[in-house]
mmCIF file of C-alpha atoms in Angstrom:
data_model
loop_
_atom_site.group_PDB
_atom_site.id
_atom_site.type_symbol
_atom_site.label_atom_id
_atom_site.label_comp_id
_atom_site.label_asym_id
_atom_site.label_seq_id
_atom_site.Cartn_x
_atom_site.Cartn_y
_atom_site.Cartn_z
ATOM 1 C CA UNK A 1 20.233 -5.729 3.292
ATOM 2 C CA UNK A 2 16.699 -4.418 3.769
ATOM 3 C CA UNK A 3 16.189 -2.513 7.012
ATOM 4 C CA UNK A 4 13.256 -2.884 9.430
ATOM 5 C CA UNK A 5 10.977 -0.346 11.096
ATOM 6 C CA UNK A 6 8.399 -0.576 13.868
ATOM 7 C CA UNK A 7 4.791 -0.441 12.710
ATOM 8 C CA UNK A 8 2.804 2.074 14.711
ATOM 9 C CA UNK A 9 2.906 2.062 18.480
ATOM 10 C CA UNK A 10 3.776 -1.624 18.695
ATOM 11 C CA UNK A 11 6.723 -3.944 19.038
ATOM 12 C CA UNK A 12 6.071 -5.362 15.557
ATOM 13 C CA UNK A 13 8.680 -4.738 12.834
ATOM 14 C CA UNK A 14 8.268 -4.909 9.066
ATOM 15 C CA UNK A 15 10.729 -4.586 6.210
ATOM 16 C CA UNK A 16 10.805 -0.960 5.061
ATOM 17 C CA UNK A 17 10.669 -2.228 1.490
ATOM 18 C CA UNK A 18 7.460 -4.259 1.317
ATOM 19 C CA UNK A 19 6.496 -6.356 -1.677
ATOM 20 C CA UNK A 20 3.001 -5.746 -3.077
ATOM 21 C CA UNK A 21 1.224 -7.787 -5.752
ATOM 22 C CA UNK A 22 -1.449 -5.387 -6.948
ATOM 23 C CA UNK A 23 -1.725 -5.298 -10.778
ATOM 24 C CA UNK A 24 0.843 -8.058 -11.232
ATOM 25 C CA UNK A 25 0.030 -11.475 -9.778
ATOM 26 C CA UNK A 26 -2.638 -13.388 -11.702
ATOM 27 C CA UNK A 27 -3.009 -10.329 -13.930
ATOM 28 C CA UNK A 28 -0.097 -8.704 -15.767
ATOM 29 C CA UNK A 29 2.433 -11.420 -14.924
ATOM 30 C CA UNK A 30 2.296 -15.174 -15.482
ATOM 31 C CA UNK A 31 2.190 -17.189 -12.269
ATOM 32 C CA UNK A 32 5.668 -18.678 -12.777
ATOM 33 C CA UNK A 33 7.207 -15.213 -13.173
ATOM 34 C CA UNK A 34 5.264 -13.898 -10.189
ATOM 35 C CA UNK A 35 6.515 -16.716 -7.988
ATOM 36 C CA UNK A 36 10.087 -16.130 -9.171
ATOM 37 C CA UNK A 37 9.753 -12.449 -8.266
ATOM 38 C CA UNK A 38 8.550 -13.280 -4.740
ATOM 39 C CA UNK A 39 11.485 -15.641 -4.308
ATOM 40 C CA UNK A 40 13.816 -12.865 -5.464
ATOM 41 C CA UNK A 41 12.252 -10.539 -2.896
ATOM 42 C CA UNK A 42 12.982 -13.083 -0.186
ATOM 43 C CA UNK A 43 16.566 -13.474 -1.403
ATOM 44 C CA UNK A 44 17.013 -9.693 -1.192
ATOM 45 C CA UNK A 45 15.819 -9.599 2.415
ATOM 46 C CA UNK A 46 12.217 -8.496 1.943
ATOM 47 C CA UNK A 47 10.040 -10.304 4.465
ATOM 48 C CA UNK A 48 6.855 -8.191 4.368
ATOM 49 C CA UNK A 49 4.234 -8.916 1.700
ATOM 50 C CA UNK A 50 1.055 -6.975 0.990
ATOM 51 C CA UNK A 51 -1.926 -8.199 -0.993
ATOM 52 C CA UNK A 52 -5.734 -7.972 -1.016
ATOM 53 C CA UNK A 53 -8.640 -10.318 -1.547
ATOM 54 C CA UNK A 54 -9.868 -8.271 -4.516
ATOM 55 C CA UNK A 55 -6.603 -8.286 -6.477
ATOM 56 C CA UNK A 56 -7.412 -10.303 -9.612
ATOM 57 C CA UNK A 57 -10.659 -11.220 -7.806
ATOM 58 C CA UNK A 58 -8.887 -13.305 -5.125
ATOM 59 C CA UNK A 59 -6.379 -14.982 -7.479
ATOM 60 C CA UNK A 60 -3.459 -12.761 -6.427
ATOM 61 C CA UNK A 61 -3.692 -14.058 -2.861
ATOM 62 C CA UNK A 62 -3.497 -17.626 -4.173
ATOM 63 C CA UNK A 63 -0.380 -16.865 -6.198
ATOM 64 C CA UNK A 64 1.307 -15.221 -3.207
ATOM 65 C CA UNK A 65 0.368 -18.167 -1.016
ATOM 66 C CA UNK A 66 1.920 -20.574 -3.518
ATOM 67 C CA UNK A 67 5.059 -18.449 -3.756
ATOM 68 C CA UNK A 68 5.515 -18.386 0.031
ATOM 69 C CA UNK A 69 4.828 -22.085 0.507
ATOM 70 C CA UNK A 70 7.611 -23.779 2.456
ATOM 71 C CA UNK A 71 8.894 -20.556 4.026
ATOM 72 C CA UNK A 72 9.127 -20.260 7.819
ATOM 73 C CA UNK A 73 5.859 -18.477 8.642
ATOM 74 C CA UNK A 74 7.282 -16.774 11.727
ATOM 75 C CA UNK A 75 9.894 -15.053 9.535
ATOM 76 C CA UNK A 76 7.281 -13.417 7.306
ATOM 77 C CA UNK A 77 4.937 -10.466 7.731
ATOM 78 C CA UNK A 78 1.820 -10.918 5.594
ATOM 79 C CA UNK A 79 -0.817 -8.219 5.123
ATOM 80 C CA UNK A 80 -4.104 -8.470 3.272
ATOM 81 C CA UNK A 81 -7.187 -6.306 2.907
ATOM 82 C CA UNK A 82 -10.974 -6.455 2.713
ATOM 83 C CA UNK A 83 -13.626 -4.106 1.276
ATOM 84 C CA UNK A 84 -13.865 -4.230 -2.541
ATOM 85 C CA UNK A 85 -16.182 -6.727 -4.311
ATOM 86 C CA UNK A 86 -14.988 -10.331 -4.600
ATOM 87 C CA UNK A 87 -16.320 -13.639 -5.866
ATOM 88 C CA UNK A 88 -19.706 -13.380 -7.610
ATOM 89 C CA UNK A 89 -19.947 -9.832 -6.231
ATOM 90 C CA UNK A 90 -23.336 -10.286 -4.601
ATOM 91 C CA UNK A 91 -24.885 -7.817 -2.143
ATOM 92 C CA UNK A 92 -22.783 -9.088 0.790
ATOM 93 C CA UNK A 93 -19.570 -9.651 -1.171
ATOM 94 C CA UNK A 94 -18.455 -6.060 -0.605
ATOM 95 C CA UNK A 95 -17.877 -3.583 2.179
ATOM 96 C CA UNK A 96 -17.039 -3.836 5.858
ATOM 97 C CA UNK A 97 -20.088 -5.507 7.330
ATOM 98 C CA UNK A 98 -19.536 -8.146 9.996
ATOM 99 C CA UNK A 99 -20.709 -10.816 7.555
ATOM 100 C CA UNK A 100 -18.287 -9.806 4.819
ATOM 101 C CA UNK A 101 -15.287 -9.351 7.127
ATOM 102 C CA UNK A 102 -15.669 -12.692 8.928
ATOM 103 C CA UNK A 103 -16.241 -14.594 5.685
ATOM 104 C CA UNK A 104 -13.470 -12.769 3.840
ATOM 105 C CA UNK A 105 -10.747 -13.465 6.394
ATOM 106 C CA UNK A 106 -11.443 -17.187 6.113
ATOM 107 C CA UNK A 107 -11.143 -17.064 2.338
ATOM 108 C CA UNK A 108 -7.928 -15.033 2.500
ATOM 109 C CA UNK A 109 -6.284 -17.414 4.961
ATOM 110 C CA UNK A 110 -7.176 -20.410 2.804
ATOM 111 C CA UNK A 111 -5.773 -18.810 -0.339
ATOM 112 C CA UNK A 112 -2.629 -17.595 1.416
ATOM 113 C CA UNK A 113 -2.045 -20.987 3.028
ATOM 114 C CA UNK A 114 -1.611 -19.600 6.521
ATOM 115 C CA UNK A 115 -3.427 -19.699 9.854
ATOM 116 C CA UNK A 116 -3.166 -15.941 10.382
ATOM 117 C CA UNK A 117 -2.163 -12.673 8.757
ATOM 118 C CA UNK A 118 -0.029 -10.160 10.577
ATOM 119 C CA UNK A 119 -2.142 -7.142 9.630
ATOM 120 C CA UNK A 120 -5.743 -7.234 8.381
ATOM 121 C CA UNK A 121 -6.665 -3.964 6.711
ATOM 122 C CA UNK A 122 -9.890 -2.157 5.825
ATOM 123 C CA UNK A 123 -9.211 -1.398 2.161
ATOM 124 C CA UNK A 124 -11.428 1.701 2.231
ATOM 125 C CA UNK A 125 -13.892 3.320 4.618
ATOM 126 C CA UNK A 126 -17.413 1.891 4.374
ATOM 127 C CA UNK A 127 -20.011 4.647 4.636
ATOM 128 C CA UNK A 128 -22.844 2.100 4.520
ATOM 129 C CA UNK A 129 -21.813 0.123 7.619
ATOM 130 C CA UNK A 130 -21.693 1.529 11.178
ATOM 131 C CA UNK A 131 -18.038 1.924 12.127
ATOM 132 C CA UNK A 132 -18.699 0.186 15.452
ATOM 133 C CA UNK A 133 -19.858 -2.939 13.590
ATOM 134 C CA UNK A 134 -16.734 -2.883 11.430
ATOM 135 C CA UNK A 135 -14.258 -2.438 14.274
ATOM 136 C CA UNK A 136 -16.003 -5.029 16.441
ATOM 137 C CA UNK A 137 -15.732 -7.559 13.593
ATOM 138 C CA UNK A 138 -12.038 -6.774 13.149
ATOM 139 C CA UNK A 139 -11.542 -7.172 16.899
ATOM 140 C CA UNK A 140 -13.177 -10.589 16.728
ATOM 141 C CA UNK A 141 -10.819 -11.577 13.906
ATOM 142 C CA UNK A 142 -7.905 -10.693 16.177
ATOM 143 C CA UNK A 143 -9.375 -12.557 19.154
ATOM 144 C CA UNK A 144 -9.860 -15.629 16.982
ATOM 145 C CA UNK A 145 -6.133 -15.543 16.207
ATOM 146 C CA UNK A 146 -6.711 -14.952 12.500
ATOM 147 C CA UNK A 147 -4.903 -11.579 12.540
ATOM 148 C CA UNK A 148 -2.402 -10.033 14.925
ATOM 149 C CA UNK A 149 -3.118 -6.366 14.239
ATOM 150 C CA UNK A 150 -5.574 -4.291 12.255
ATOM 151 C CA UNK A 151 -4.990 -1.494 9.776
ATOM 152 C CA UNK A 152 -6.761 0.713 7.279
ATOM 153 C CA UNK A 153 -6.193 2.046 3.777
ATOM 154 C CA UNK A 154 -6.945 5.566 2.571
ATOM 155 C CA UNK A 155 -8.852 6.609 5.692
ATOM 156 C CA UNK A 156 -9.131 10.288 6.577
ATOM 157 C CA UNK A 157 -7.714 11.778 9.768
ATOM 158 C CA UNK A 158 -11.166 11.876 11.341
ATOM 159 C CA UNK A 159 -11.908 8.271 10.404
ATOM 160 C CA UNK A 160 -8.580 7.142 11.819
ATOM 161 C CA UNK A 161 -9.250 8.954 15.080
ATOM 162 C CA UNK A 162 -12.684 7.389 15.529
ATOM 163 C CA UNK A 163 -11.532 3.925 14.424
ATOM 164 C CA UNK A 164 -8.515 4.050 16.717
ATOM 165 C CA UNK A 165 -10.683 4.933 19.722
ATOM 166 C CA UNK A 166 -13.138 2.120 19.000
ATOM 167 C CA UNK A 167 -10.332 -0.399 18.475
ATOM 168 C CA UNK A 168 -8.808 0.596 21.801
ATOM 169 C CA UNK A 169 -12.160 0.146 23.507
ATOM 170 C CA UNK A 170 -12.297 -3.418 22.136
ATOM 171 C CA UNK A 171 -8.737 -4.134 23.263
ATOM 172 C CA UNK A 172 -7.090 -4.332 19.818
ATOM 173 C CA UNK A 173 -4.476 -2.219 18.081
ATOM 174 C CA UNK A 174 -5.086 -0.195 14.934
ATOM 175 C CA UNK A 175 -1.466 0.401 14.018
ATOM 176 C CA UNK A 176 -1.317 1.188 10.296
ATOM 177 C CA UNK A 177 -2.829 3.064 7.388
ATOM 178 C CA UNK A 178 -2.063 2.351 3.744
ATOM 179 C CA UNK A 179 -2.336 5.496 1.617
ATOM 180 C CA UNK A 180 -0.971 6.520 -1.738
ATOM 181 C CA UNK A 181 2.107 8.669 -1.122
ATOM 182 C CA UNK A 182 4.923 9.924 -3.305
ATOM 183 C CA UNK A 183 6.802 13.111 -4.071
ATOM 184 C CA UNK A 184 4.009 13.830 -6.575
ATOM 185 C CA UNK A 185 1.052 12.791 -4.381
ATOM 186 C CA UNK A 186 1.357 14.353 -0.926
ATOM 187 C CA UNK A 187 -2.261 14.654 0.196
ATOM 188 C CA UNK A 188 -1.707 12.845 3.525
ATOM 189 C CA UNK A 189 0.825 15.350 4.819
ATOM 190 C CA UNK A 190 -1.651 17.997 5.935
ATOM 191 C CA UNK A 191 -3.968 15.981 8.195
ATOM 192 C CA UNK A 192 -3.490 12.213 8.028
ATOM 193 C CA UNK A 193 0.164 12.142 9.059
ATOM 194 C CA UNK A 194 -0.107 14.556 12.022
ATOM 195 C CA UNK A 195 -3.129 12.653 13.351
ATOM 196 C CA UNK A 196 -1.406 9.308 12.807
ATOM 197 C CA UNK A 197 1.687 10.461 14.666
ATOM 198 C CA UNK A 198 -0.498 11.525 17.578
ATOM 199 C CA UNK A 199 -2.338 8.193 17.675
ATOM 200 C CA UNK A 200 0.626 5.868 17.105
ATOM 201 C CA UNK A 201 -0.364 4.804 13.579
ATOM 202 C CA UNK A 202 2.224 4.297 10.824
ATOM 203 C CA UNK A 203 1.858 4.586 7.072
ATOM 204 C CA UNK A 204 2.574 1.662 4.734
ATOM 205 C CA UNK A 205 2.542 3.636 1.494
ATOM 206 C CA UNK A 206 1.637 2.468 -1.982
ATOM 207 C CA UNK A 207 2.800 3.877 -5.299
ATOM 208 C CA UNK A 208 5.957 5.576 -3.953
ATOM 209 C CA UNK A 209 7.081 5.988 -7.576
ATOM 210 C CA UNK A 210 3.742 7.487 -8.695
ATOM 211 C CA UNK A 211 2.877 4.460 -10.815
ATOM 212 C CA UNK A 212 6.392 4.507 -12.291
ATOM 213 C CA UNK A 213 6.349 8.145 -13.432
ATOM 214 C CA UNK A 214 9.108 9.035 -10.944
ATOM 215 C CA UNK A 215 11.373 6.501 -12.638
ATOM 216 C CA UNK A 216 11.769 9.122 -15.368
ATOM 217 C CA UNK A 217 10.936 6.711 -18.192
ATOM 218 C CA UNK A 218 7.925 8.713 -19.361
ATOM 219 C CA UNK A 219 9.107 11.669 -21.432
ATOM 220 C CA UNK A 220 7.108 14.807 -22.236
ATOM 221 C CA UNK A 221 5.843 14.904 -25.793
ATOM 222 C CA UNK A 222 6.992 11.376 -26.505
ATOM 223 C CA UNK A 223 4.966 8.173 -27.065
ATOM 224 C CA UNK A 224 4.336 6.004 -24.018
ATOM 225 C CA UNK A 225 6.870 3.155 -23.677
ATOM 226 C CA UNK A 226 5.514 -0.144 -24.962
ATOM 227 C CA UNK A 227 4.605 -2.581 -22.230
ATOM 228 C CA UNK A 228 4.577 0.135 -19.553
ATOM 229 C CA UNK A 229 1.846 0.522 -16.946
ATOM 230 C CA UNK A 230 0.473 3.498 -18.866
ATOM 231 C CA UNK A 231 -0.372 1.207 -21.776
ATOM 232 C CA UNK A 232 -1.893 -1.545 -19.632
ATOM 233 C CA UNK A 233 -5.672 -1.480 -19.333
ATOM 234 C CA UNK A 234 -5.687 -2.211 -15.598
ATOM 235 C CA UNK A 235 -3.016 0.340 -14.710
ATOM 236 C CA UNK A 236 -3.626 3.196 -17.140
ATOM 237 C CA UNK A 237 -6.475 4.742 -15.169
ATOM 238 C CA UNK A 238 -4.295 5.241 -12.100
ATOM 239 C CA UNK A 239 -1.314 6.739 -13.901
ATOM 240 C CA UNK A 240 -3.022 9.171 -16.271
ATOM 241 C CA UNK A 241 -3.132 11.992 -13.690
ATOM 242 C CA UNK A 242 0.676 12.054 -13.744
ATOM 243 C CA UNK A 243 1.177 11.994 -17.530
ATOM 244 C CA UNK A 244 0.607 15.696 -18.251
ATOM 245 C CA UNK A 245 3.614 17.300 -19.931
ATOM 246 C CA UNK A 246 4.201 19.777 -17.103
ATOM 247 C CA UNK A 247 4.444 16.894 -14.633
ATOM 248 C CA UNK A 248 6.766 14.890 -16.864
ATOM 249 C CA UNK A 249 8.961 17.941 -17.440
ATOM 250 C CA UNK A 250 9.227 18.492 -13.678
ATOM 251 C CA UNK A 251 10.162 14.849 -13.145
ATOM 252 C CA UNK A 252 13.004 15.178 -15.652
ATOM 253 C CA UNK A 253 14.481 17.847 -13.357
ATOM 254 C CA UNK A 254 15.036 15.121 -10.785
ATOM 255 C CA UNK A 255 17.591 13.267 -12.893
ATOM 256 C CA UNK A 256 20.618 15.422 -11.962
ATOM 257 C CA UNK A 257 19.460 15.472 -8.329
ATOM 258 C CA UNK A 258 19.429 11.661 -8.245
ATOM 259 C CA UNK A 259 22.773 11.432 -10.038
ATOM 260 C CA UNK A 260 24.442 13.860 -7.617
ATOM 261 C CA UNK A 261 23.086 11.805 -4.699
ATOM 262 C CA UNK A 262 24.430 8.583 -6.208
ATOM 263 C CA UNK A 263 20.930 7.158 -6.608
ATOM 264 C CA UNK A 264 18.808 5.929 -9.469
ATOM 265 C CA UNK A 265 15.502 7.686 -10.033
ATOM 266 C CA UNK A 266 13.473 4.833 -8.450
ATOM 267 C CA UNK A 267 15.815 4.781 -5.459
ATOM 268 C CA UNK A 268 15.412 8.533 -5.015
ATOM 269 C CA UNK A 269 11.614 8.243 -5.124
ATOM 270 C CA UNK A 270 11.531 5.454 -2.540
ATOM 271 C CA UNK A 271 14.120 7.091 -0.281
ATOM 272 C CA UNK A 272 12.052 10.295 -0.409
ATOM 273 C CA UNK A 273 8.953 8.620 1.094
ATOM 274 C CA UNK A 274 11.032 6.675 3.619
ATOM 275 C CA UNK A 275 12.490 9.972 4.829
ATOM 276 C CA UNK A 276 9.114 10.728 6.404
ATOM 277 C CA UNK A 277 9.317 9.470 10.012
ATOM 278 C CA UNK A 278 5.660 8.377 9.965
ATOM 279 C CA UNK A 279 6.288 6.010 7.044
ATOM 280 C CA UNK A 280 7.193 2.469 8.087
ATOM 281 C CA UNK A 281 7.374 0.944 4.621
ATOM 282 C CA UNK A 282 7.150 1.654 0.927
ATOM 283 C CA UNK A 283 5.288 -0.947 -1.106
ATOM 284 C CA UNK A 284 7.013 -1.887 -4.354
ATOM 285 C CA UNK A 285 5.872 -4.230 -7.086
ATOM 286 C CA UNK A 286 7.719 -5.845 -9.927
ATOM 287 C CA UNK A 287 6.944 -7.761 -13.075
ATOM 288 C CA UNK A 288 10.504 -9.125 -13.273
ATOM 289 C CA UNK A 289 12.848 -10.242 -10.478
ATOM 290 C CA UNK A 290 15.663 -7.904 -11.542
ATOM 291 C CA UNK A 291 13.467 -4.839 -10.988
ATOM 292 C CA UNK A 292 13.575 -5.473 -7.247
ATOM 293 C CA UNK A 293 17.361 -5.324 -7.087
ATOM 294 C CA UNK A 294 17.289 -1.601 -7.760
ATOM 295 C CA UNK A 295 14.383 -0.824 -5.419
ATOM 296 C CA UNK A 296 15.817 -2.515 -2.334
ATOM 297 C CA UNK A 297 18.941 -0.351 -2.511
ATOM 298 C CA UNK A 298 16.796 2.536 -1.286
ATOM 299 C CA UNK A 299 16.536 0.781 2.074
ATOM 300 C CA UNK A 300 18.773 2.356 4.659
ATOM 301 C CA UNK A 301 19.446 5.458 2.565
ATOM 302 C CA UNK A 302 19.613 8.513 4.805
ATOM 303 C CA UNK A 303 18.413 11.131 2.363
ATOM 304 C CA UNK A 304 20.273 14.389 2.862
ATOM 305 C CA UNK A 305 17.855 17.196 3.790
ATOM 306 C CA UNK A 306 19.284 19.283 0.959
ATOM 307 C CA UNK A 307 18.467 16.517 -1.523
ATOM 308 C CA UNK A 308 14.906 16.238 -0.236
ATOM 309 C CA UNK A 309 14.532 19.998 -0.467
ATOM 310 C CA UNK A 310 15.787 19.929 -4.050
ATOM 311 C CA UNK A 311 13.197 17.269 -4.935
ATOM 312 C CA UNK A 312 10.443 19.302 -3.303
ATOM 313 C CA UNK A 313 11.487 22.424 -5.181
ATOM 314 C CA UNK A 314 11.656 20.637 -8.530
ATOM 315 C CA UNK A 315 8.124 19.293 -8.120
ATOM 316 C CA UNK A 316 6.584 22.213 -6.245
ATOM 317 C CA UNK A 317 4.342 23.352 -9.106
ATOM 318 C CA UNK A 318 2.956 19.891 -9.928
ATOM 319 C CA UNK A 319 2.810 17.956 -6.645
ATOM 320 C CA UNK A 320 -0.743 17.330 -5.407
ATOM 321 C CA UNK A 321 -1.159 18.296 -1.750
ATOM 322 C CA UNK A 322 -4.901 18.902 -1.246
ATOM 323 C CA UNK A 323 -6.017 16.957 1.893
ATOM 324 C CA UNK A 324 -9.524 16.766 0.445
ATOM 325 C CA UNK A 325 -8.265 14.117 -1.991
ATOM 326 C CA UNK A 326 -8.192 11.633 0.890
ATOM 327 C CA UNK A 327 -11.939 12.092 1.357
ATOM 328 C CA UNK A 328 -12.454 11.187 -2.302
ATOM 329 C CA UNK A 329 -10.700 7.814 -1.971
ATOM 330 C CA UNK A 330 -13.569 5.904 -0.362
ATOM 331 C CA UNK A 331 -16.791 5.553 -2.394
ATOM 332 C CA UNK A 332 -19.806 7.059 -0.661
ATOM 333 C CA UNK A 333 -21.879 4.056 -1.789
ATOM 334 C CA UNK A 334 -20.907 0.463 -2.538
ATOM 335 C CA UNK A 335 -20.593 -0.601 -6.132
ATOM 336 C CA UNK A 336 -22.852 -3.678 -5.875
#
């Protein structure tokens, strides 16, 4: 059964395997299959679901809302995000202005079929809006009962520190950050995680399997598997950084490590991120229900320190650790 962890310095628990519908719902996967996958997640004990208003230009939220219809709301933890362009993508359909935040939460709640979300997250940092305006708008969303907590995604240590202080001054809790994190992408370890631990902020990490590369299915010098994320137009841009032969060769060195630990490669990748005490959950996606059965078995795995060290050693020459990469995640100017 999936285990639970506290999120940040709060009494709120989430399932350490969280289901995310980026790149799948209303995009790569037909709605019927997407709904079946959500139902499988529920059957396996996953109760936390992450989405965003910009996934499939709002359609992914609608699919998730349909899939969760009829479930006891109090038994679910639903997270969504705001920042990227949505709708007709006009000048105010983007960013973290008060106007966009307050309008976006209403649209998200309608599509999700709920009165509130558990965590409302700033999908990136908005350099074109004063941070005080952004945090005040998020605080108002909480006071209106439309969100219980607030979070961020891909914010730097300095941005988290300033946002956390402002949130506290408005009487709300900034309890989470959602960064990319895997054994191949470790840029948050140098600054973001130490600052988060100090402030009482947890990580809900995305791409714990490095866009599927840590599954071991991509082989050096071999054609890309048909139907894989690397061949999909919407996913290929994110995975290409991991498809160099030296990276793929290093990943192949993980196979005996996983086998000796009694884990599959995906389970090893997920257990590796969950071994970090600042990580509350690993977000996993799936295009088929059966894919989740393997992922959830990473929950509750106490990864032996020697196994983690072996993973780190195998990937030492190819893992990306530069903290500056976090600064590059948020566009310096809006796209509209």
